[in-house]
PDB file of C-alpha atoms in Angstrom:
ATOM      1  CA  MET A  22     135.950  86.677 -19.535  1.00  0.00           C
ATOM      2  CA  ASN A  23     138.091  86.251 -22.617  1.00  0.00           C
ATOM      3  CA  LYS A  24     141.876  85.911 -22.749  1.00  0.00           C
ATOM      4  CA  GLN A  25     142.468  89.641 -23.292  1.00  0.00           C
ATOM      5  CA  GLU A  26     140.146  90.627 -20.435  1.00  0.00           C
ATOM      6  CA  PHE A  27     141.954  88.129 -18.201  1.00  0.00           C
ATOM      7  CA  SER A  28     145.365  89.533 -19.095  1.00  0.00           C
ATOM      8  CA  ASP A  29     144.162  93.129 -18.697  1.00  0.00           C
ATOM      9  CA  PHE A  30     142.610  92.404 -15.303  1.00  0.00           C
ATOM     10  CA  LEU A  31     145.801  90.747 -14.067  1.00  0.00           C
ATOM     11  CA  ARG A  32     147.760  93.827 -15.152  1.00  0.00           C
ATOM     12  CA  GLN A  33     145.309  96.141 -13.381  1.00  0.00           C
ATOM     13  CA  ILE A  34     145.672  94.276 -10.090  1.00  0.00           C
ATOM     14  CA  ASN A  35     149.431  93.848 -10.472  1.00  0.00           C
ATOM     15  CA  LEU A  36     149.334  90.062 -10.591  1.00  0.00           C
ATOM     16  CA  SER A  37     151.299  87.897 -13.013  1.00  0.00           C
ATOM     17  CA  LYS A  38     149.973  84.758 -14.671  1.00  0.00           C
ATOM     18  CA  ARG A  39     152.564  82.784 -12.711  1.00  0.00           C
ATOM     19  CA  GLU A  40     151.424  84.281  -9.394  1.00  0.00           C
ATOM     20  CA  PHE A  41     147.795  83.585 -10.304  1.00  0.00           C
ATOM     21  CA  SER A  42     148.584  79.986 -11.256  1.00  0.00           C
ATOM     22  CA  GLU A  43     150.403  79.413  -7.951  1.00  0.00           C
ATOM     23  CA  MET A  44     147.608  80.936  -5.856  1.00  0.00           C
ATOM     24  CA  ALA A  45     144.887  79.072  -7.760  1.00  0.00           C
ATOM     25  CA  ASN A  46     146.928  75.844  -7.694  1.00  0.00           C
ATOM     26  CA  ILE A  47     146.862  75.471 -11.478  1.00  0.00           C
ATOM     27  CA  SER A  48     149.865  74.757 -13.644  1.00  0.00           C
ATOM     28  CA  TYR A  49     151.326  77.834 -15.305  1.00  0.00           C
ATOM     29  CA  ALA A  50     151.200  76.050 -18.673  1.00  0.00           C
ATOM     30  CA  THR A  51     147.436  75.617 -18.330  1.00  0.00           C
ATOM     31  CA  VAL A  52     146.904  79.290 -17.525  1.00  0.00           C
ATOM     32  CA  ASN A  53     149.230  80.362 -20.322  1.00  0.00           C
ATOM     33  CA  ASN A  54     147.399  78.152 -22.826  1.00  0.00           C
ATOM     34  CA  TRP A  55     143.970  79.662 -22.222  1.00  0.00           C
ATOM     35  CA  SER A  56     142.646  81.098 -25.445  1.00  0.00           C
ATOM     36  CA  ASP A  57     139.308  82.282 -26.685  1.00  0.00           C
ATOM     37  CA  GLU A  58     138.649  79.335 -28.965  1.00  0.00           C
ATOM     38  CA  SER A  59     139.743  75.850 -27.976  1.00  0.00           C
ATOM     39  CA  ARG A  60     140.691  76.480 -24.319  1.00  0.00           C
ATOM     40  CA  PRO A  61     138.665  79.387 -22.970  1.00  0.00           C
ATOM     41  CA  VAL A  62     139.280  81.032 -19.615  1.00  0.00           C
ATOM     42  CA  PRO A  63     137.137  79.014 -17.166  1.00  0.00           C
ATOM     43  CA  PRO A  64     134.039  80.829 -15.860  1.00  0.00           C
ATOM     44  CA  TRP A  65     135.176  80.642 -12.204  1.00  0.00           C
ATOM     45  CA  VAL A  66     138.260  82.781 -12.885  1.00  0.00           C
ATOM     46  CA  LYS A  67     136.352  86.065 -13.013  1.00  0.00           C
ATOM     47  CA  SER A  68     134.780  85.601  -9.572  1.00  0.00           C
ATOM     48  CA  TRP A  69     138.071  84.285  -8.170  1.00  0.00           C
ATOM     49  CA  LEU A  70     139.854  87.445  -9.299  1.00  0.00           C
ATOM     50  CA  HIS A  71     137.135  89.718  -7.905  1.00  0.00           C
ATOM     51  CA  ASN A  72     137.291  87.885  -4.563  1.00  0.00           C
ATOM     52  CA  TYR A  73     141.089  88.206  -4.595  1.00  0.00           C
ATOM     53  CA  VAL A  74     140.775  91.985  -5.038  1.00  0.00           C
ATOM     54  CA  LYS A  75     138.250  92.213  -2.193  1.00  0.00           C
ATOM     55  CA  ALA A  76     140.395  90.095   0.138  1.00  0.00           C
ATOM     56  CA  LYS A  77     143.494  92.133  -0.655  1.00  0.00           C
ATOM     57  CA  ALA A  78     141.610  95.382   0.048  1.00  0.00           C
ATOM     58  CA  GLY A  79     140.334  93.932   3.323  1.00  0.00           C
ATOM     59  CA  GLU A  80     143.864  93.003   4.372  1.00  0.00           C
ATOM     60  CA  GLU A  81     145.056  96.530   3.577  1.00  0.00           C
ATOM     61  CA  ILE A  82     142.286  98.024   5.727  1.00  0.00           C
ATOM     62  CA  ILE A  83     143.170  95.707   8.605  1.00  0.00           C
ATOM     63  CA  ASP A  84     146.827  96.704   8.349  1.00  0.00           C
ATOM     64  CA  ILE A  85     145.897 100.411   8.406  1.00  0.00           C
ATOM     65  CA  VAL A  86     143.665  99.971  11.448  1.00  0.00           C
ATOM     66  CA  LYS A  87     146.342  97.942  13.273  1.00  0.00           C
ATOM     67  CA  ALA A  88     148.964 100.610  12.583  1.00  0.00           C
ATOM     68  CA  PHE A  89     146.588 103.325  13.793  1.00  0.00           C
ATOM     69  CA  MET A  90     145.790 101.393  16.967  1.00  0.00           C
ATOM     70  CA  GLU A  91     149.474 100.857  17.703  1.00  0.00           C
ATOM     71  CA  ARG A  92     150.186 104.586  17.311  1.00  0.00           C
ATOM     72  CA  GLU A  93     147.279 105.431  19.562  1.00  0.00           C
ATOM     73  CA  GLY A  94     148.373 102.952  22.237  1.00  0.00           C
ATOM     74  CA  GLY A  95     145.491 100.522  21.672  1.00  0.00           C
ATOM     75  CA  SER A  96     145.724  96.784  21.302  1.00  0.00           C
TER      76      SER A  96
END
């Protein structure tokens, strides 16, 4: 994943570099300094972002099911 792909992916999932840096426990300056040459985006970032998307989708499904159960009188 290069710097542009990283930035584009963050935009697609509505996540800022600052939010990413806080969630990944990395300084914002480090994230902001990633480039394609001297400081490339680390390889783990791509899988981290994909797992973030999956976890967020899972949470949304759980919230939908909970709301449905509450309307239907379930627990």
